[in-house]
Coordinates of C-alpha atoms and ligand atoms in Angstrom, one line a residue:
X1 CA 121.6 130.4 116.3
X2 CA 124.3 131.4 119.2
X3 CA 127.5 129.8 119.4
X4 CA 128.8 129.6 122.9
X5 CA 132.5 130.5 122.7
X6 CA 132.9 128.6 126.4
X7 CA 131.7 125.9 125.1
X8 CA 133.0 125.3 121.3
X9 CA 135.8 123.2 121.2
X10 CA 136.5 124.0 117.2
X11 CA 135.8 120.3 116.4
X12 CA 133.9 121.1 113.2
X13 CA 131.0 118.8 113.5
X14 CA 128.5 121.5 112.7
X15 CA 130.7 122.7 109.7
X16 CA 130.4 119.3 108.3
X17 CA 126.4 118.7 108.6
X18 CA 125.1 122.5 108.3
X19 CA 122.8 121.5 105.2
X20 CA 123.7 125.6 104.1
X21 CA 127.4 125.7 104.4
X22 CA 126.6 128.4 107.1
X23 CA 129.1 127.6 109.6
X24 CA 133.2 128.3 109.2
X25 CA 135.8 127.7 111.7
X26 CA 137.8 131.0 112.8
X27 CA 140.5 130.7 115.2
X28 CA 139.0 127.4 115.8
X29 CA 135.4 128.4 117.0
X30 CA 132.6 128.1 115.1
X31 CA 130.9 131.1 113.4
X32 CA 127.4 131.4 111.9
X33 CA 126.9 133.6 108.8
X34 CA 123.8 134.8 110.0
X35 CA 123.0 135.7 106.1
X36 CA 122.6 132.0 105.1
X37 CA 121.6 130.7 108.2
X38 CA 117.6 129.3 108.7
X39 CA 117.5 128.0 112.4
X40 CA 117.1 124.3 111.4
X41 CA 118.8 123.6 114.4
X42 CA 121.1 121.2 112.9
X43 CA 124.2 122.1 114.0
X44 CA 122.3 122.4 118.0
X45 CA 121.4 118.4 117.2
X46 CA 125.1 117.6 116.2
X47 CA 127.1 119.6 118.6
X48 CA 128.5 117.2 121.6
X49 CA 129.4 120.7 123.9
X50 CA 125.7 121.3 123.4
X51 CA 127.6 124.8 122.5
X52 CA 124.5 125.5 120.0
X53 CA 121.2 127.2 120.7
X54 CA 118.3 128.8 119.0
X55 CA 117.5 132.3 119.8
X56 CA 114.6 133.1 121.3
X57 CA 112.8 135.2 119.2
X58 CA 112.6 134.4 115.4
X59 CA 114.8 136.0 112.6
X60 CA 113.5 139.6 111.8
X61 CA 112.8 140.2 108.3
X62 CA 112.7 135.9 107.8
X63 CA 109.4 134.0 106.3
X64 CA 108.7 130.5 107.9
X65 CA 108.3 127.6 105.9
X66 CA 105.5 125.0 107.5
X67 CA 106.1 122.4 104.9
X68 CA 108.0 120.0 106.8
X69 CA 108.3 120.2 110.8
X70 CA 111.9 121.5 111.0
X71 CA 110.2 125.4 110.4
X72 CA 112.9 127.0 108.2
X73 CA 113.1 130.7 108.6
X74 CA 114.5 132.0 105.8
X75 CA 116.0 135.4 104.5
X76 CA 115.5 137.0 101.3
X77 CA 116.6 135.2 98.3
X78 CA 118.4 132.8 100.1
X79 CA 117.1 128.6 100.8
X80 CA 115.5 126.5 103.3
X81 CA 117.9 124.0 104.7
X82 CA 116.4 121.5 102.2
X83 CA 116.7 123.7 99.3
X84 CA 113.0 123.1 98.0
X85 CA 111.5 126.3 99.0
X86 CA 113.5 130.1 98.0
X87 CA 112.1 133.2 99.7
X88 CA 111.6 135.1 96.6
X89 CA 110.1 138.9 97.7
X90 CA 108.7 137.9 101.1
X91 CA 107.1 134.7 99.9
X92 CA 108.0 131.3 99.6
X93 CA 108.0 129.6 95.9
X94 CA 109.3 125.6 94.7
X95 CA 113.0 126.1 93.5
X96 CA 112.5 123.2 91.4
X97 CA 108.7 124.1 89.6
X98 CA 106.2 120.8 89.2
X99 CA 107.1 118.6 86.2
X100 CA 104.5 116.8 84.1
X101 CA 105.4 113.4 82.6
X102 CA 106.4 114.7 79.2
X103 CA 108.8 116.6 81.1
X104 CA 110.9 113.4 82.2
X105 CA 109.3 111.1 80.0
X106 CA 113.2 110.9 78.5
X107 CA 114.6 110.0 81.7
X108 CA 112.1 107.3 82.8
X109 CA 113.0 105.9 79.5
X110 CA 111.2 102.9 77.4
X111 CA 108.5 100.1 78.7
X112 CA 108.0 96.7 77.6
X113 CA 105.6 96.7 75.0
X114 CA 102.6 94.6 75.6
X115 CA 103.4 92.2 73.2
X116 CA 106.3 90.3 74.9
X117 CA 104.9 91.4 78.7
X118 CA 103.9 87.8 79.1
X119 CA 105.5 84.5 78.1
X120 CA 104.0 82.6 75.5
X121 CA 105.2 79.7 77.8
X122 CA 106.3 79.6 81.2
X123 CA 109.3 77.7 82.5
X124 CA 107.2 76.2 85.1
X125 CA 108.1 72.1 84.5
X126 CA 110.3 73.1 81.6
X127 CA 113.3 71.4 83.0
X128 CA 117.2 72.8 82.7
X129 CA 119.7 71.9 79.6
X130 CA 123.1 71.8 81.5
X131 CA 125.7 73.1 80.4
X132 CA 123.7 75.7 79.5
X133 CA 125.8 75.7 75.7
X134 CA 122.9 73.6 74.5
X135 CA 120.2 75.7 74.1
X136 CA 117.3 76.2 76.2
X137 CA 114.8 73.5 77.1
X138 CA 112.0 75.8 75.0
X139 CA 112.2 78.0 73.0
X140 CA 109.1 78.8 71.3
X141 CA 107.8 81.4 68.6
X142 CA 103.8 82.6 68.4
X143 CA 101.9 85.3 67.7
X144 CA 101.2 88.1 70.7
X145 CA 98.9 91.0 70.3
X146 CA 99.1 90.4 66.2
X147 CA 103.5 90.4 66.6
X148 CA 105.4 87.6 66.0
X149 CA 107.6 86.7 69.4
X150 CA 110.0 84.5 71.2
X151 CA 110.1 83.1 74.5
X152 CA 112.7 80.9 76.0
X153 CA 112.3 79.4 78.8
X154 CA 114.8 77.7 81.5
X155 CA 114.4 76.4 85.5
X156 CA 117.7 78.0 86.0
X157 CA 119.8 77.3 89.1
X158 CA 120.8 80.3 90.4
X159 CA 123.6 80.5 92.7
X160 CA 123.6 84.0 93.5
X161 CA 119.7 84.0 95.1
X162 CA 118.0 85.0 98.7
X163 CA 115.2 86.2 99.7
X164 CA 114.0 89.2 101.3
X165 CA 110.9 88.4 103.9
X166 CA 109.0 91.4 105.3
X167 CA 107.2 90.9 108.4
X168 CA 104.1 93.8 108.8
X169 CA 104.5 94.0 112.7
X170 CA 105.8 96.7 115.2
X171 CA 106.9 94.2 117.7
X172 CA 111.0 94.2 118.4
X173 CA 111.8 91.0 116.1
X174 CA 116.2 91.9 117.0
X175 CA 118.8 94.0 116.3
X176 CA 119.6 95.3 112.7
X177 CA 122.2 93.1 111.6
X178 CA 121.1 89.8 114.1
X179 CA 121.7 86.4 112.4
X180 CA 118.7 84.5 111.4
X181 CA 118.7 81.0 112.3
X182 CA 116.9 77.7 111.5
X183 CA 117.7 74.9 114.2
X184 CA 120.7 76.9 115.0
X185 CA 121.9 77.0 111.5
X186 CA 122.3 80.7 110.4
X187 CA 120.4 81.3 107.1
X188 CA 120.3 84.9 106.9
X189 CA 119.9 88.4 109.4
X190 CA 117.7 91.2 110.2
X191 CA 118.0 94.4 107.8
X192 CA 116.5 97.6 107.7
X193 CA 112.9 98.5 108.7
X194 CA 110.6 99.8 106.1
X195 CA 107.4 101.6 107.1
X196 CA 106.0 99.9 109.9
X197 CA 108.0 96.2 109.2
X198 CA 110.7 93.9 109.7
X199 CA 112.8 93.1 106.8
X200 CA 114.6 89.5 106.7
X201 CA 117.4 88.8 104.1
X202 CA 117.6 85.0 104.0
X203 CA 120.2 83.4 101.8
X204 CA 122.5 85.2 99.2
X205 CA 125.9 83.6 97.4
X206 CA 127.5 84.0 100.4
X207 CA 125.4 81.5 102.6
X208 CA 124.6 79.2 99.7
X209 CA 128.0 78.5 99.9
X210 CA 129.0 78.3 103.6
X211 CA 129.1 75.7 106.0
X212 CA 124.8 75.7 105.9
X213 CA 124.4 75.7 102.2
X214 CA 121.7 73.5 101.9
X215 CA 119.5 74.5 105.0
X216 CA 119.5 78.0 103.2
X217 CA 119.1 76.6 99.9
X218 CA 116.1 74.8 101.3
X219 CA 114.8 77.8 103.3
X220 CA 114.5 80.0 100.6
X221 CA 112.8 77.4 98.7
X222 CA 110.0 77.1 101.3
X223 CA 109.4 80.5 101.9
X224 CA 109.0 81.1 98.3
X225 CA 107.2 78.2 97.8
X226 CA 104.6 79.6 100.8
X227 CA 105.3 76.9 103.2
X228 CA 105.5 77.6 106.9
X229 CA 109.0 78.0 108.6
X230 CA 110.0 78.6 112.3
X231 CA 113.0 81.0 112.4
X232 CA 114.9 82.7 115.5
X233 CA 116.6 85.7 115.7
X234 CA 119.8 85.4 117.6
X235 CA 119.1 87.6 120.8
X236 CA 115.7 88.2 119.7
X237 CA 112.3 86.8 118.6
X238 CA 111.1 83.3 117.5
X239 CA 109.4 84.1 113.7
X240 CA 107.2 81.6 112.9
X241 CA 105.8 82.6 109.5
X242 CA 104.1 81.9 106.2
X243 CA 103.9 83.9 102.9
X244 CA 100.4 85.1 102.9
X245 CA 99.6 84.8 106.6
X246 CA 99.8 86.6 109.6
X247 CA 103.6 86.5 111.6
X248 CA 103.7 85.0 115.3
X249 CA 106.2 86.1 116.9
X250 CA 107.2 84.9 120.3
X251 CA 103.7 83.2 120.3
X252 CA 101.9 85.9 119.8
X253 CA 100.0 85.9 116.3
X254 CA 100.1 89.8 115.2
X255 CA 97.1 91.0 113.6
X256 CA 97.9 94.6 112.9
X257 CA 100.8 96.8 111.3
X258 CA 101.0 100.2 112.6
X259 CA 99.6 103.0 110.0
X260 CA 102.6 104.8 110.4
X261 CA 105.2 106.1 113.2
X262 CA 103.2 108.2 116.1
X263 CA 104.2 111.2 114.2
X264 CA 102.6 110.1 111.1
X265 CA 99.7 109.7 113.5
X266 CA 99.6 112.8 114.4
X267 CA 98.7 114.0 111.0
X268 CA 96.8 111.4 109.6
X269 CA 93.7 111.5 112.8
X270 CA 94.0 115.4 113.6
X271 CA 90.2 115.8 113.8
X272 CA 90.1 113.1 115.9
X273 CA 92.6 113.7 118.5
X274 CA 91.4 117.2 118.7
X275 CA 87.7 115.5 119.4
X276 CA 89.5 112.6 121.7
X277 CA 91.4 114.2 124.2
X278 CA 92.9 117.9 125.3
X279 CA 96.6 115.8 125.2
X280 CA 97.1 112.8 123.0
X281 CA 100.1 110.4 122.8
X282 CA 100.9 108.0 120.5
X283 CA 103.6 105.8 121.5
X284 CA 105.6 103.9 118.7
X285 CA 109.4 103.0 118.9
X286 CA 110.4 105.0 115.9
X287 CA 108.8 108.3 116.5
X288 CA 106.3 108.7 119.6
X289 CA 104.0 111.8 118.8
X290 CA 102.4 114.4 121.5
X291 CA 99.5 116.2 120.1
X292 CA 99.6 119.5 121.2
X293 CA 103.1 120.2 120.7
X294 CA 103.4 118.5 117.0
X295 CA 102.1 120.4 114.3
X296 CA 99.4 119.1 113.5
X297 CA 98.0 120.3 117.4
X298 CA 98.9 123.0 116.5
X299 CA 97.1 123.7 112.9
X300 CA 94.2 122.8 114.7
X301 CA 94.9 125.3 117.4
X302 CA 95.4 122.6 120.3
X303 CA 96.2 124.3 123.5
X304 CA 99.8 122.8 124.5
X305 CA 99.4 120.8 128.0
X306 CA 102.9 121.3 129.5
X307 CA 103.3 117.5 129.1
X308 CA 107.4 116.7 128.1
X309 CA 108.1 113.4 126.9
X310 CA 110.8 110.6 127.6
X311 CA 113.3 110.1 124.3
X312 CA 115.4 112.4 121.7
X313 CA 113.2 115.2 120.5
X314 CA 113.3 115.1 116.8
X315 CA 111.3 118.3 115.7
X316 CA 108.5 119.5 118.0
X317 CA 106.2 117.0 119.4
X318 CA 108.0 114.6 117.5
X319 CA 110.4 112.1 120.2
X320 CA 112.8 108.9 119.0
X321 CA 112.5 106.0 121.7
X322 CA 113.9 103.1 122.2
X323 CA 112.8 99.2 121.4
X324 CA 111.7 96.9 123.4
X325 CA 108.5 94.7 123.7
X326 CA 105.6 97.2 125.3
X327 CA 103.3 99.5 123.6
X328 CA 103.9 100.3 120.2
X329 CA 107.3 98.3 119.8
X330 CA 109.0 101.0 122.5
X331 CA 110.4 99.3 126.0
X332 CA 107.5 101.0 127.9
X333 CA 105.0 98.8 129.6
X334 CA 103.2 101.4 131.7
X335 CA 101.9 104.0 129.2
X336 CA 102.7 106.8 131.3
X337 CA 106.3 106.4 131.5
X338 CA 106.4 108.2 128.9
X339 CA 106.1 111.1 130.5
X340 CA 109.5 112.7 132.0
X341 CA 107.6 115.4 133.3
X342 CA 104.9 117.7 133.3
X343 CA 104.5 121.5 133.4
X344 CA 102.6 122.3 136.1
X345 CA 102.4 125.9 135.3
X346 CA 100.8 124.8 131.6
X347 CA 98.8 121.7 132.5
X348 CA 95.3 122.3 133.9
X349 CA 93.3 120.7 136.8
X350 CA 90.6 118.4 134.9
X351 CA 93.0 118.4 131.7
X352 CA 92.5 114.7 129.5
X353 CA 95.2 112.6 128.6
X354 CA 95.2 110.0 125.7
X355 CA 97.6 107.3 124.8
X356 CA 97.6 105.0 122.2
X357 CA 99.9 102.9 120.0
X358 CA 99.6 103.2 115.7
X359 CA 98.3 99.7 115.3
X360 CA 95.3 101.3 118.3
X361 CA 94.8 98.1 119.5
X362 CA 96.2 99.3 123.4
X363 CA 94.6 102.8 124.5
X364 CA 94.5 104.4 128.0
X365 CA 92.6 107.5 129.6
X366 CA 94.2 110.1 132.4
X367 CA 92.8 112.9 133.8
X368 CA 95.3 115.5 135.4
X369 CA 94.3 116.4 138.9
X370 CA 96.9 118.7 139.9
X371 CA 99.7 116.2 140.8
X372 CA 99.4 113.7 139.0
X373 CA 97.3 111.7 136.3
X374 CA 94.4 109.1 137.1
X375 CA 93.0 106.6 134.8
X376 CA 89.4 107.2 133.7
X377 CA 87.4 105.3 130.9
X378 CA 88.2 106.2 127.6
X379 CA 85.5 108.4 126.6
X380 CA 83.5 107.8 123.0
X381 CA 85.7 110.4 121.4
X382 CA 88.9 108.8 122.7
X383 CA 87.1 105.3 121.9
X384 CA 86.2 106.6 118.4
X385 CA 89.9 108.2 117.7
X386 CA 91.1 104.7 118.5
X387 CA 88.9 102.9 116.4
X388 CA 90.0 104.9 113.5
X389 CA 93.6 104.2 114.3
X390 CA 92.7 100.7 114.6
X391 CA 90.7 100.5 111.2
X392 CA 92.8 102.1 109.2
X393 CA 95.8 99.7 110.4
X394 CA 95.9 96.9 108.2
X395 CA 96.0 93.2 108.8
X396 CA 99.3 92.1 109.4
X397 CA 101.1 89.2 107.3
X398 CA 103.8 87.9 105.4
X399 CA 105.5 88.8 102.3
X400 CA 108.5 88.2 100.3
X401 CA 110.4 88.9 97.4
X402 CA 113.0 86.6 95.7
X403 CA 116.0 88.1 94.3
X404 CA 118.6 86.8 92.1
X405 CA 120.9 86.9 89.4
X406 CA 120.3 85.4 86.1
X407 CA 123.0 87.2 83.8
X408 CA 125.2 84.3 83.9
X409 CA 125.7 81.1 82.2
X410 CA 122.2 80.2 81.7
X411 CA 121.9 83.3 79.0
X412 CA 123.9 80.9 76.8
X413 CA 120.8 78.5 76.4
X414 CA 119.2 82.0 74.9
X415 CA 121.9 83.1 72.6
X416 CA 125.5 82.5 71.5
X417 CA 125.7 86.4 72.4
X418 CA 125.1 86.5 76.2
X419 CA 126.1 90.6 76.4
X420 CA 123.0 91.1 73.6
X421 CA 120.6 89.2 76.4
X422 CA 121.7 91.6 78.9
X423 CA 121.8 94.7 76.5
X424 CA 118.0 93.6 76.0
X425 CA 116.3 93.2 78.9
X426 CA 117.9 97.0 79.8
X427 CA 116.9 98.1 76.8
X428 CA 113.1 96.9 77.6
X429 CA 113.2 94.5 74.4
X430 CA 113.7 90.9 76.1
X431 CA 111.4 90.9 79.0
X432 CA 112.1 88.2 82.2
X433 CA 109.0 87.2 83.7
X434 CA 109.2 84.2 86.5
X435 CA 106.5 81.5 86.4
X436 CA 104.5 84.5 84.2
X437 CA 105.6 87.1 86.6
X438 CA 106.4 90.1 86.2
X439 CA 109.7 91.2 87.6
X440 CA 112.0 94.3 88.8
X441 CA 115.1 94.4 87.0
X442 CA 118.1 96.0 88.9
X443 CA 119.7 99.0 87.3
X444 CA 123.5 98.7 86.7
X445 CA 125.3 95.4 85.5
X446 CA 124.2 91.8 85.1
X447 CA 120.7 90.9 84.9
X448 CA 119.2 91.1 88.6
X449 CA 115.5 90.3 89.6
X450 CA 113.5 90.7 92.2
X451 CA 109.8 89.4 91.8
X452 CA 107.0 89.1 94.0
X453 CA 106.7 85.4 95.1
X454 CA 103.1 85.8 95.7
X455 CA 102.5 86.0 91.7
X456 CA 104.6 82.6 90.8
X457 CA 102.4 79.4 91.2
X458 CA 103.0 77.8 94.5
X459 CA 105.6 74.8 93.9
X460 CA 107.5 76.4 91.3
X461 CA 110.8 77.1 93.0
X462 CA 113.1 74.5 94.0
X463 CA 116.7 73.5 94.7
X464 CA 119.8 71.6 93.6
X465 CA 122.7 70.4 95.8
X466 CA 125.4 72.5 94.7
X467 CA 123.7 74.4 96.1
X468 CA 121.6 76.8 94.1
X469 CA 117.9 77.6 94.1
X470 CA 116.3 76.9 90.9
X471 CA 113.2 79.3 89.1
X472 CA 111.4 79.3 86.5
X473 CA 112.5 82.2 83.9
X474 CA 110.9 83.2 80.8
X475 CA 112.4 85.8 78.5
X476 CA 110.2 86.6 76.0
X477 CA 110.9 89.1 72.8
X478 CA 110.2 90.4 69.2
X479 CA 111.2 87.1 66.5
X480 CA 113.4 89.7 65.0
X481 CA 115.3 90.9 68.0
X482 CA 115.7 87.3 68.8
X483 CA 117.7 86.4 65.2
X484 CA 119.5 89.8 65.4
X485 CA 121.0 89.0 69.2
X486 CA 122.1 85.7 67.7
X487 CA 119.3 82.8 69.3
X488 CA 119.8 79.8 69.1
X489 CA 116.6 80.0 65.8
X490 CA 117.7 76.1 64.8
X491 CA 116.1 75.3 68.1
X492 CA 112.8 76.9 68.0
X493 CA 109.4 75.5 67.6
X494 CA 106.2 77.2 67.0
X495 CA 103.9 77.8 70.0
X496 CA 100.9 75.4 68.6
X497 CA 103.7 72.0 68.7
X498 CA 105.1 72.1 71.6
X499 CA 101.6 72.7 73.4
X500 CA 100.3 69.4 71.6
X501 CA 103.2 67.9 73.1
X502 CA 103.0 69.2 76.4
X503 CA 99.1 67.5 75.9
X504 CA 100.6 64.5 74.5
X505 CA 102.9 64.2 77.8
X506 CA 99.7 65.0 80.3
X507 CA 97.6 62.0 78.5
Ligands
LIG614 S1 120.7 126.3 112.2 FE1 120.9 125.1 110.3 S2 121.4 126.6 108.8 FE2 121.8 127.6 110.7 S3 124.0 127.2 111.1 FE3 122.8 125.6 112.2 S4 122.8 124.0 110.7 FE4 123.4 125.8 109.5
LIG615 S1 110.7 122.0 103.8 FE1 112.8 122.6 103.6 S2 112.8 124.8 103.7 FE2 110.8 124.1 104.5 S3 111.1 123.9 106.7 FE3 111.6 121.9 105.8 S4 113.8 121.9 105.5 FE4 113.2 124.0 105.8

């Protein structure tokens, strides 16, 4: 890399991000240790003087990595910028060599054992004892898998609960952070986006005890439960959605998710792009991919077509865009804005042009005469490549998971030692199921669940004015580590009575 000494203003922004500690401020100007340094262009991407840039020619004596698109050229003994791959002699080896499971089977640490995996009851109808000092509505002993076990069961009213909703779409739903709101009343906001869909977080102690508590108490409750709600996102979309079902947002009902970012594209269809088109696009508003100058073009050869794209050029053929409402969640509604120019030196009269979005459902066909590009009709190799795209998008819908935290006072319906009902479920000997789920218990403090509301019969969650939602939870455990944690044993009944009772209370 060359540091322009016109240009540096000493303001150490490359010091702080070089991933190799390669850059050190002299006399305030940067300097490059040209022994540690790979060209991953990192310090280029964070310089504001733009006072960074590659040299032409690559590193003498330097083998390229090709395992991720950022190219690494590295010198003997020293790291790629990630610090996976060590030129060792002239050739590239792991620094870190593959693990089998033995290897970290320490680590991973214990599973439930299949014994106490499921309830012997669920809490579903099994009412609440509060305070929670008596103890729990159920709690029943039986036989699992030959081992004599425990479950106690609660509908606990959880106070610290939400929900997180994703939506499989790669429309613009708002901005990260909007509020979510139900007939004005705000119930939650926009988070992150994972792979290809929206995340909602609806709810959470916060909410449940604002000025809205019971329209979010309720909310959570009916998305749980799988009933349809109508949400808007403030500045952004109207959501209305259904666990289960396909999102419709702003009217629209959405029928794909996108199989990845156009990048991802790029290396998922190679054959077929190569096949489709001599250029191929694929627009999406996280990463828009351009065949011939990604790498997957070229590991197939693809002869680059001059063609320079709109957006922030990631790695190459590899371009951030914007959001907006037009093809593939970007802001452009004319697929070839896309282009900010093309080579006319490179680009070739009669050259083909394909662009599509990563759900393929929206595909056009150019043909480069010189000046400009005309439509044509897709032809059957752009018309399969699309179809593939297209297929191998799935359907879109709704899910959701519903998180809370149980490790407060209803563990005292479970023992007279609630720190040994935490200790347990860490330690992979009291397992929480909801409704007979199973759940995802959050490292750290407390006992924290998340569990798929998909799995817990429809109905089961519910809600109580003070506001808190209510679920069913089951912990279930050996007899023995029930009596040695302290359970509340003078309340147990065996498994047979109370389901003649239950019987008893249906007739
Ligand atoms: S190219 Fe990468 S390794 Fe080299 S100085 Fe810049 S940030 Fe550091
Ligand atoms: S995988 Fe690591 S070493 Fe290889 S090019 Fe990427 S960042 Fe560099």
């Amino acid at each position: 890399m060359i540091v322009d000494l016109e240009r540096c203003v000493g303001c150490g922004k490359c010091v702080e991000d070089c991933p190799l500690g390669a850059i050190s401020l002299i006399e305030e100007k940067a300097v490059i240790s040209q022994k540690l340094c790979v060209n991953c262009q990192t310090c280029a991407k964070v310089c504001p003087e733009e006072a960074i840039t590659k040299e032409a020619e690559p590193l003498p004596g330097r083998v390229r990595c090709d395992a991720c698109p950022i190219g690494c050229e590295i010198a003997l003994g020293k790291t790629g910028a990630c610090k996976r791959f060590q030129n060792e002699d002239g050739r590239l080896v792991r620094t870190v060599p593959l693990h089998t499971f033995a290897d970290i089977k320490d680590i991973v640490g214990p599973d439930y054992e299949e014994a106490i995996r499921r309830p012997l009851i669920t809490a579903i109808g099994a009412g609440t004892t509060y305070p929670d000092a008596r103890p729990a509505p159920y709690i029943v002993q039986g036989k699992s898998d030959g081992i004599d076990v425990v479950t106690v069961v609660t509908e606990a009213p959880l106070s610290y609960s939400g929900i997180k909703v994703k939506i499989d779409t790669d429309k613009t739903i708002g901005e990260e952070g909007a509020p979510v709101l139900i007939k004005g009343r705000k119930v939650g906001h926009v988070t992150t986006e994972e792979y290809g869909s929206k995340i909602l977080s609806i709810g959470g102690a916060n909410l449940l005890t604002g000025k809205n508590c019971f329209t979010v108490a309720r909310t959570i409750v009916e998305i749980a439960n799988r009933e349809p709600v109508e949400l808007r996102v403030k500045k952004g979309s109207t959501l209305k959605m259904q666990v289960g079902k396909a999102p419709v947002i702003d009217g629209e009902v959405i029928q794909k998710m996108r199989v990845g970012c156009g990048s991802a594209s790029m290396g998922l269809f190679t054959p077929f792009f190569k096949e489709a088109a001599d250029e191929v696009i694929v627009l999406d508003s996280h990463l828009t991919g351009l065949f011939t100058e990604h790498a997957a073009g070229r590991y197939v050869n693809a002869r680059y077509s001059g063609i320079q794209l709109r957006g922030r050029k990631s790695t190459p053929g590899r371009y951030f865009q914007d959001q907006g409402h037009g093809w593939g969640g970007t802001s452009i509604t004319n697929p070839l804005e896309i282009i900010a120019g093309v080579d006319e030196e490179i680009a070739w009269d009669g050259m083909t042009l394909l662009i599509t979005e990563t759900t393929g459902e929206r595909a056009s066909m150019f043909r480069w005469n010189g000046k400009g590009f005309e439509e044509i009709p897709l032809t059957a190799a752009a018309q399969r490549a699309v179809g593939v795209i297209n297929n191998t998008a799935q359907p879109s819908r709704v899910s959701a998971i519903y998180v809370a935290g149980a490790g407060g006072s209803a563990r005292a319906g479970v023992t007279k030692y609630p720190i040994k009902l935490t200790q347990a479920v860490h330690a992979c000997k009291a397992c929480l199921t909801v409704g007979g789920a199973p759940t995802f218990i959050f490292p750290g403090g407390g006992i924290t669940f998340a569990v798929d509301v998909e799995r817990v019969k429809r109905g089961a969650f519910t809600w109580v004015p003070t506001p808190a939602t209510v679920a069913p939870i089951e912990y279930t455990m050996r007899h023995d580590d029930y009596i040695e944690m302290g359970g509340h044993q003078e309340a147990m009944k065996p498994f047979d009575v109370v389901v003649k009772d239950l019987k008893k209370v249906m007739v």
